[in-house]
Short mmCIF file of C-alpha atoms (C1' of nucleotides) and ligand atoms in Angstrom, two decimals:
data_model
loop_
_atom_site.label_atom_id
_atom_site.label_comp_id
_atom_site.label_asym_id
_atom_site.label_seq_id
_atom_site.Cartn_x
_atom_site.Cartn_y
_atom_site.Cartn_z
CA UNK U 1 83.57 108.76 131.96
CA UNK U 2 82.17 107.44 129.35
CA UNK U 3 84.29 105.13 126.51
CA UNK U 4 85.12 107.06 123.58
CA UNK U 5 83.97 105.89 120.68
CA UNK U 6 86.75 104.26 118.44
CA UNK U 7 85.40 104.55 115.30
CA UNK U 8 85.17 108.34 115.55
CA UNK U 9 88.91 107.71 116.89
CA UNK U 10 89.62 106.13 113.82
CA UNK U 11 88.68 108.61 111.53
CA UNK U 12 90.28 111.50 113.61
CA UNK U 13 93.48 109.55 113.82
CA UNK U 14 93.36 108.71 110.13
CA UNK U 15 93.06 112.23 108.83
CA UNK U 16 96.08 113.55 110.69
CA UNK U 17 98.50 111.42 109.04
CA UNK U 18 99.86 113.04 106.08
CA UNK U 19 100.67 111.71 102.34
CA UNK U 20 104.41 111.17 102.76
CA UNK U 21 104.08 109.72 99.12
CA UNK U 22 102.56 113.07 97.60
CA UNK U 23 105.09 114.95 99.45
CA UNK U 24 108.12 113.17 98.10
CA UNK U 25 106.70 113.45 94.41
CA UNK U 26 106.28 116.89 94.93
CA UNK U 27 109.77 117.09 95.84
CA UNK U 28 111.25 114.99 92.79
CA UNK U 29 109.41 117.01 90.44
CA UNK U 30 110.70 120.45 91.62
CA UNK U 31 114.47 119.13 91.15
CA UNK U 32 115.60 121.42 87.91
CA UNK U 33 116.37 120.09 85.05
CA UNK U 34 120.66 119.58 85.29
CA UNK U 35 120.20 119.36 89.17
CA UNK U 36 119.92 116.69 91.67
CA UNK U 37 119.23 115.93 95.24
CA UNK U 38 120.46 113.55 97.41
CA UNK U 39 118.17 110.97 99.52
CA UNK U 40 118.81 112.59 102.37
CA UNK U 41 117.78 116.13 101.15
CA UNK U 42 114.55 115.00 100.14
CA UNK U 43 113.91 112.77 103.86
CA UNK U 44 115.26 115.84 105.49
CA UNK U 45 112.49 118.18 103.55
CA UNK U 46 110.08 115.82 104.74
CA UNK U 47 111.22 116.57 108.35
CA UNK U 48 113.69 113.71 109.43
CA UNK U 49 117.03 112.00 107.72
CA UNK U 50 115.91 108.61 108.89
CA UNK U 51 113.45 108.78 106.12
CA UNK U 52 116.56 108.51 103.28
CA UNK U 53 116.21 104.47 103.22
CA UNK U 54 112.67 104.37 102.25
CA UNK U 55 112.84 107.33 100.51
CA UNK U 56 115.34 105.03 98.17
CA UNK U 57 113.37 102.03 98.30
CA UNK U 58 110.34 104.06 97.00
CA UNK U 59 112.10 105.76 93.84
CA UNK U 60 113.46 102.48 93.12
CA UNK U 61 110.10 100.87 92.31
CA UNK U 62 109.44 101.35 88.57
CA UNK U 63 105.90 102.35 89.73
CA UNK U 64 106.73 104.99 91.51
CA UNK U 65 104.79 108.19 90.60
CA UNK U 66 108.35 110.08 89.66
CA UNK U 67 110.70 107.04 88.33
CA UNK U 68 110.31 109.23 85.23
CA UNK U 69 112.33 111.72 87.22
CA UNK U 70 114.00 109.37 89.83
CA UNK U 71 117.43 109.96 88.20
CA UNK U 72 117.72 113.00 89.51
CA UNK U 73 118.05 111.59 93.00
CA UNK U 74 121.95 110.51 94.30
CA UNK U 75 123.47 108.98 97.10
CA UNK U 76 124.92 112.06 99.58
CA UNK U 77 128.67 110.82 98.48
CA UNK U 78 128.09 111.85 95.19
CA UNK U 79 127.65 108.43 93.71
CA UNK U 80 125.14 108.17 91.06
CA UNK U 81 123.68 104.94 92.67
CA UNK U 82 120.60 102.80 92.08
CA UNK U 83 118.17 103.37 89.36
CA UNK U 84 114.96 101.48 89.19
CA UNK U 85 115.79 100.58 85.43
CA UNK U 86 118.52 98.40 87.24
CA UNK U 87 121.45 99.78 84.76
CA UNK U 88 123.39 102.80 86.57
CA UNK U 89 124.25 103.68 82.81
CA UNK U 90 120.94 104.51 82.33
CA UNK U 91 120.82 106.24 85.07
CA UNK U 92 123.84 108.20 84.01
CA UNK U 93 122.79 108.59 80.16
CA UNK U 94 119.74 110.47 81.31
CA UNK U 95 121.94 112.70 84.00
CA UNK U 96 124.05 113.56 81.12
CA UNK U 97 121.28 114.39 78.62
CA UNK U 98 120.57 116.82 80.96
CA UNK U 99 123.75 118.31 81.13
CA UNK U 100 125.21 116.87 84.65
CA UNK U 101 128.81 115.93 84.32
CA UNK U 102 129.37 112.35 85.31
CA UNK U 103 133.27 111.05 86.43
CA UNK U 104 133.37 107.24 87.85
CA UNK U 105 130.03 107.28 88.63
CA UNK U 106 130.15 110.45 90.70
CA UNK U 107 128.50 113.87 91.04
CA UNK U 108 129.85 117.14 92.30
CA UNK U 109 127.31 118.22 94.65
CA UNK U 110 128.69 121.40 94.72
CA UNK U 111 127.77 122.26 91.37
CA UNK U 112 124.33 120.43 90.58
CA UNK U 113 122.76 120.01 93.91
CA UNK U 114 119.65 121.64 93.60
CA UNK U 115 117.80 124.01 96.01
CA UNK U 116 114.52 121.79 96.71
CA UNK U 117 111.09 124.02 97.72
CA UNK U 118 109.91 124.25 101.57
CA UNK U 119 107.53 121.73 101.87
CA UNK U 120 105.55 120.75 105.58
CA UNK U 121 108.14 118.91 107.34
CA UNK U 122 105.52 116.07 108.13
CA UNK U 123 107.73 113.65 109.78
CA UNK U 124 109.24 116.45 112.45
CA UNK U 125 105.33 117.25 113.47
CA UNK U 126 104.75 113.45 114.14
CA UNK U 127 108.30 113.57 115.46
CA UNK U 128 107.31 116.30 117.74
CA UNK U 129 103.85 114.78 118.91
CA UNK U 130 105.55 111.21 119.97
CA UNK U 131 108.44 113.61 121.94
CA UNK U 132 105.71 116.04 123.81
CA UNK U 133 103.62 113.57 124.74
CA UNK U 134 103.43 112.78 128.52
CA UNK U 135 102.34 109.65 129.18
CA UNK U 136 100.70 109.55 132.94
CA UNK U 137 102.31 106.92 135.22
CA UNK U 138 99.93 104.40 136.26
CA UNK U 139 99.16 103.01 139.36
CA UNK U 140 96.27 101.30 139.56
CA UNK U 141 96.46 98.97 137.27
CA UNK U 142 94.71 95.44 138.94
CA UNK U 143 96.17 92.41 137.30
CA UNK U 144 94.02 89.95 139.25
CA UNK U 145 90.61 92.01 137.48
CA UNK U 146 91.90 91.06 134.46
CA UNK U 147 89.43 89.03 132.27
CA UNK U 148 90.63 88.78 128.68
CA UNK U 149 93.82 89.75 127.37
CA UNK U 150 94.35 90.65 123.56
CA UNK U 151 97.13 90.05 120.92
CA UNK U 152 97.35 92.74 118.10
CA UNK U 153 99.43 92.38 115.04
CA UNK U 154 99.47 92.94 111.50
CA UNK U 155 100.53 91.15 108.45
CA UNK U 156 100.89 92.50 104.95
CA UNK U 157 99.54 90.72 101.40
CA UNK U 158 100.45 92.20 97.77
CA UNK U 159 98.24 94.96 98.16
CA UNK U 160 96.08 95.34 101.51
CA UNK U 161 96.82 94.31 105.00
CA UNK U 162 95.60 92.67 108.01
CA UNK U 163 95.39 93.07 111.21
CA UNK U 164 94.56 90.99 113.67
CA UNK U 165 93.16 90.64 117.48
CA UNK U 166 93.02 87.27 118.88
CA UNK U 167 91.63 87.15 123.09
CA UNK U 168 93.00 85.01 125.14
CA UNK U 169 91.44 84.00 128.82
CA UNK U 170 93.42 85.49 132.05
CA UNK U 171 95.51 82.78 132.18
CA UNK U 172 97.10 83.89 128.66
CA UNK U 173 97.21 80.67 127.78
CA UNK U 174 94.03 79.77 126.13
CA UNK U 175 92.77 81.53 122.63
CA UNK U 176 88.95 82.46 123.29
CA UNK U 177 88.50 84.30 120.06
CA UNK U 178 90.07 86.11 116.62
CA UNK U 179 88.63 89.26 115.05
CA UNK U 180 90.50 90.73 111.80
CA UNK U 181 90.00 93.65 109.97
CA UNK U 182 91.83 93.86 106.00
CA UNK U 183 92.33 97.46 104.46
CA UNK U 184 95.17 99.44 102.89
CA UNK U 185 98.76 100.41 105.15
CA UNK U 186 99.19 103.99 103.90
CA UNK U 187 101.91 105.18 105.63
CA UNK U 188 105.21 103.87 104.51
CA UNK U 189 107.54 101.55 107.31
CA UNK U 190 110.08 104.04 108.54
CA UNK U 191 111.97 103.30 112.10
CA UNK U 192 110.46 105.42 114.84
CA UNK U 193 107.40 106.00 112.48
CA UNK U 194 105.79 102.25 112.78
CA UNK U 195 102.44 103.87 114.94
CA UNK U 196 101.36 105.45 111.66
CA UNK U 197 101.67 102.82 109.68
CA UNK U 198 99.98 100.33 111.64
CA UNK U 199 97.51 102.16 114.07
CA UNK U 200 94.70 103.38 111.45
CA UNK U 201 94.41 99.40 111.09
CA UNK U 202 93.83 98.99 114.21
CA UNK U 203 91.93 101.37 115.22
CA UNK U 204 89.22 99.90 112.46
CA UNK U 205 89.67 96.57 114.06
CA UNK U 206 89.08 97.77 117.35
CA UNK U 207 86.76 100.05 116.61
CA UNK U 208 84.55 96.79 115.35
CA UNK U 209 85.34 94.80 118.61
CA UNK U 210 84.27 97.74 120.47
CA UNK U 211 80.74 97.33 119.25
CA UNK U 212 80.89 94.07 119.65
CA UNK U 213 81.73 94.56 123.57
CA UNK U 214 84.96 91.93 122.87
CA UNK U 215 87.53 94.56 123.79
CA UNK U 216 90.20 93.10 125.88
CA UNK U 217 91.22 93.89 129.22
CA UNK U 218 94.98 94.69 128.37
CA UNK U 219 96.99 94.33 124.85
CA UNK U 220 100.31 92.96 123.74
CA UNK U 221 101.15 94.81 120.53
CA UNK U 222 103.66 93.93 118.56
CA UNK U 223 105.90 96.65 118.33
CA UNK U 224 107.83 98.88 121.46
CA UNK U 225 106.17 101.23 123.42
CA UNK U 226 108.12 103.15 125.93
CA UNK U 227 111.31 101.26 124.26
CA UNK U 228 111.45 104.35 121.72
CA UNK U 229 113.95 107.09 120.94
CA UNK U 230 111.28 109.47 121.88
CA UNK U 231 109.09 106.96 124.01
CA UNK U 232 106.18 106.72 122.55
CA UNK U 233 106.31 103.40 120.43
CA UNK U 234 103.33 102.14 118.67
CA UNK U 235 102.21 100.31 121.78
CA UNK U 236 102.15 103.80 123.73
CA UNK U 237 100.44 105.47 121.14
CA UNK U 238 97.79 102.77 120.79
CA UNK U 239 96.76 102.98 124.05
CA UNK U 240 97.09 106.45 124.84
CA UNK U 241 94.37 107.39 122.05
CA UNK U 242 91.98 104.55 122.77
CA UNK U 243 92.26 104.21 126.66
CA UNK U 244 92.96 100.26 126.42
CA UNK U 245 96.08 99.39 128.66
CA UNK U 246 98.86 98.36 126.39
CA UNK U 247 102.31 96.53 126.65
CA UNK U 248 104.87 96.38 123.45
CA UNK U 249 106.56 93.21 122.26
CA UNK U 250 109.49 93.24 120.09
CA UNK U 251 111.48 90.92 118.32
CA UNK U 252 114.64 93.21 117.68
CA UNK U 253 116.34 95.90 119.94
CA UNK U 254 115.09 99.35 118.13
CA UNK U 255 117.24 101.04 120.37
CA UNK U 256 119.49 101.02 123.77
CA UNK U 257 121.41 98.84 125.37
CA UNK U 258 120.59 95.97 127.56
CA UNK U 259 122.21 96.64 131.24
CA UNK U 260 123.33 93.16 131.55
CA UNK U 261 123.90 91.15 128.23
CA UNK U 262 124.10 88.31 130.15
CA UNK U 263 120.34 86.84 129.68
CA UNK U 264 119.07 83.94 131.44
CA UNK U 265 116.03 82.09 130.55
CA UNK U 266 113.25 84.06 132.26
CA UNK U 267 115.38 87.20 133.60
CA UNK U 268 114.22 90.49 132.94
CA UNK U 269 116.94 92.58 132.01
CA UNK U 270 116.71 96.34 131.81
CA UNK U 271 117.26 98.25 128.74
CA UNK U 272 118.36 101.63 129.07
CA UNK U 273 119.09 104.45 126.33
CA UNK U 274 122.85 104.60 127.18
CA UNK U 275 125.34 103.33 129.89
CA UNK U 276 125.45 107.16 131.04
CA UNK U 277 121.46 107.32 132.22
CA UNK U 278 120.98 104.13 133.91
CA UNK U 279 118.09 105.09 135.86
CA UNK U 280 115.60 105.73 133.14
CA UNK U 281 114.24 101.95 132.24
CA UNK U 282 113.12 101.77 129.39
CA UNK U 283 112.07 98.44 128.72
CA UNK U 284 113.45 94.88 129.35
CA UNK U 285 114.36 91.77 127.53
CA UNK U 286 113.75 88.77 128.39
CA UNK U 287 114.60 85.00 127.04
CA UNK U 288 111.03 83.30 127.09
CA UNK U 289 112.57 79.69 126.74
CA UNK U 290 115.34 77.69 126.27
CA UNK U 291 114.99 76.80 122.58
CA UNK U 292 115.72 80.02 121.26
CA UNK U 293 118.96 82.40 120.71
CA UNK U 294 116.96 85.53 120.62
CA UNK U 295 115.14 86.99 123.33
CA UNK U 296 112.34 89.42 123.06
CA UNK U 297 112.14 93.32 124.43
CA UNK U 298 109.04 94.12 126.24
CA UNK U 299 107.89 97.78 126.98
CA UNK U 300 105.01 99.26 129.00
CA UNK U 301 102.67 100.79 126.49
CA UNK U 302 99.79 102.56 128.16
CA UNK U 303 97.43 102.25 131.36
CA UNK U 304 99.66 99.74 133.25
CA UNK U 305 102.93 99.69 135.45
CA UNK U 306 106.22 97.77 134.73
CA UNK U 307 105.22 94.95 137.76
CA UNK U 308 101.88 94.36 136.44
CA UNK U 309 103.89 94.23 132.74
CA UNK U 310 106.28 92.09 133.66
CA UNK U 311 103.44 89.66 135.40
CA UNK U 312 100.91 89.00 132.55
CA UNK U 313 103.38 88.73 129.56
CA UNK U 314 105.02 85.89 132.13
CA UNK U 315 101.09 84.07 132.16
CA UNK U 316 101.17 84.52 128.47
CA UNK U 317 104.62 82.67 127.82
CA UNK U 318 104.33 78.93 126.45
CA UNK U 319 105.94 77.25 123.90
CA UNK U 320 106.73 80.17 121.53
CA UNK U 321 109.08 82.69 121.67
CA UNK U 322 106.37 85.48 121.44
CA UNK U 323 103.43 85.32 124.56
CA UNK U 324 101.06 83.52 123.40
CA UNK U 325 98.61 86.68 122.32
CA UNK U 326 101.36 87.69 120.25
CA UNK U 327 101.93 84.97 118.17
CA UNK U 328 98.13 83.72 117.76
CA UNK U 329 97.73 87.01 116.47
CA UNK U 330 100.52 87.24 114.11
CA UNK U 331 98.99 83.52 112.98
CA UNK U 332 95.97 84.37 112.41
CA UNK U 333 96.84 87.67 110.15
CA UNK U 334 99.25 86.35 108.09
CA UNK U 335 97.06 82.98 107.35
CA UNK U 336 94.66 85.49 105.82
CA UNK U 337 97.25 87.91 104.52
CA UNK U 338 98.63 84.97 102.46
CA UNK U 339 95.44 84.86 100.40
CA UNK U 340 95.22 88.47 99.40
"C1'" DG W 1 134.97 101.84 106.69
"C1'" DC W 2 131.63 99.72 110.04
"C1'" DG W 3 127.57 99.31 112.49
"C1'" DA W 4 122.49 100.40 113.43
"C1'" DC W 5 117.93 100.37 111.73
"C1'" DA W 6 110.29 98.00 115.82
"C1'" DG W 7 107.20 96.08 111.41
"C1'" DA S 1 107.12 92.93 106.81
"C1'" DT S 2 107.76 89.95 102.35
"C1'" DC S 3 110.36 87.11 98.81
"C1'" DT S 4 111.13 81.11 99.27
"C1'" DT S 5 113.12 74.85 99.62
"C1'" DG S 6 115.27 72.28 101.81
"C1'" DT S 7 117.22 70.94 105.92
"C1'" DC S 8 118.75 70.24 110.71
"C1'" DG S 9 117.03 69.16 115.30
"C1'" DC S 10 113.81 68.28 119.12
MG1 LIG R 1 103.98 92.40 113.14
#
DNA sequence: GCGACAG
DNA sequence: ATCTTGTCGC
């Protein structure tokens, strides 16, 4: 079988991801005149609830494409909330120019919440894709083949991004190489949603290191990958669409609960969705070292089995809390990130 | 009312 | 993730 070509990957991948941005404008600017919405109705138009905190964030920045409108968007309780000109007054002024009654603060939803237009409920389609998708069980992954193994992660500057790939010899221990690749993160950060923020970065930078021949062998991402309310975490979805065996590193629980609390330096504990469905492992954390408080939660991604997982992120553990692939990586991006 | 929420 | 100085500890 012959590789696919990751540029071409790149581009597919990159055109399926929709304008969440546009969408939400389009939304703010069919709220009537005298009517508002709520957060939530506007994240729920857009196909998922969990969208209502960065739907917020983003009509609280003055250079938003609707602050002009942004008034017109409440908290569910009623509550006038947040404007971006930082005085709720203002807020309200404008509400009751436009003939909204205003008592402490508050809104009856009742009355003024407005019927908002049926828009493509993006996030449930991408919600849908990362629940369908069946990722195949592997089996014959070969740890002792493994030449190189690869770091991925990206950090952010005032306007583009980085990401960054930094190789490391079998051992995990020793950095061999760093490639980068700096362009713009689209997508907005929404939990569940990180793959299509991140990925079309990626996919560039891998999509270069393809042609160079540097890919690695298997890659730490930093991110979850079966460790997912719908399993299929960045790392999952990474690998899935470019074939590259993948494992997920986090640095916070995204969701679950760890069987056994109790961690000991080197343990892998299980983390499962619930108490009630202890048989489904998701993922595991792990303390890498005595110095630190916080472990981290590692996931299989793609291509590779939860033995073979569990064996090269413990070559790859040193000094740091993250394997060593990890944090080179998130080094090396963020040293260049800083400059931007 | 409180807690959860990858980057 | 980023915004930021000093400070405590190995
Ligand atoms: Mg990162």
């Amino acid at each position: 079988m012959a590789p696919t070509d990751l540029h071409e990957v790149a581009n597919t991948f990159a055109t399926g991801i929709p304008n969440l941005i546009d969408q939400v404008d389009q939304l703010v600017r069919a709220i009537p005149v005298g009517s508002v919405a709520t957060y939530g109705d506007l994240a729920k138009s857009l196909g998922d609830s969990v969208a209502s905190r960065w739907v917020a964030t983003y009509l609280l920045d003055p250079a938003c494409g609707v602050a002009n409108l942004s008034h017109r968007v409440v908290r569910s309780t009623g509550e006038v909330g947040l404007h971006f000109s930082e005085s709720i007054e203002a807020k309200i002024e404008l509400l009751r120019g436009e003939g909204v009654v205003v008592v402490n603060d508050s809104i009856d939803l009742k009355i003024y919440r407005a019927q908002l237009p049926t828009i493509v409920p993006s996030l449930a389609k991408l919600k849908a894709w990362q629940r369908d998708f069946e990722c195949p069980v592997e089996t014959d992954f070969a740890v002792a083949k493994i030449q190189t193994i690869g770091g991925i992660d990206v950090s952010y500057g005032k306007k583009q991004a980085v990401s960054a790939c930094c190789l490391l010899k079998s051992s995990g221990q020793t950095k061999i190489a760093t490639h980068t690749y700096t362009g713009i993160a689209n997508f907005p950060y929404i939990t569940g949603y990180l793959a299509f923020r991140e990925i079309p970065l990626h996919l560039n930078l891998l999509a270069q290191m393809q042609s160079a021949g540097t890919l690695p062998d298997v890659l730490l991402i930093d991110g979850n990958g079966r460790l997912h309310p719908r399993r299929m975490g960045i790392a999952t979805m990474l690998g899935a669409i470019t074939g590259i065996p993948t494992i997920g590193v986090a640095k916070k629980l995204i969701y679950g609960v760890i069987q056994v609390p109790k961690l000991k330096v080197g343990q892998w504990e299980p983390i499962v969705a619930s108490k009630d469905e202890p048989d489904e492992i998701l993922g595991y954390a792990i303390m890498p070292h005595t110095k630190t408080k916080h472990p981290i939660y590692v996931s299989r991604g793609f291509g590779i089995d939860d033995d073979s997982m569990k064996a090269i992120i413990e070559r790859c553990l040193a000094g740091h809390r993250s394997p060593e692939p990890i944090y080179w990586a998130d080094r090396e991006s963020r040293k260049i990130a800083s400059t931007l």
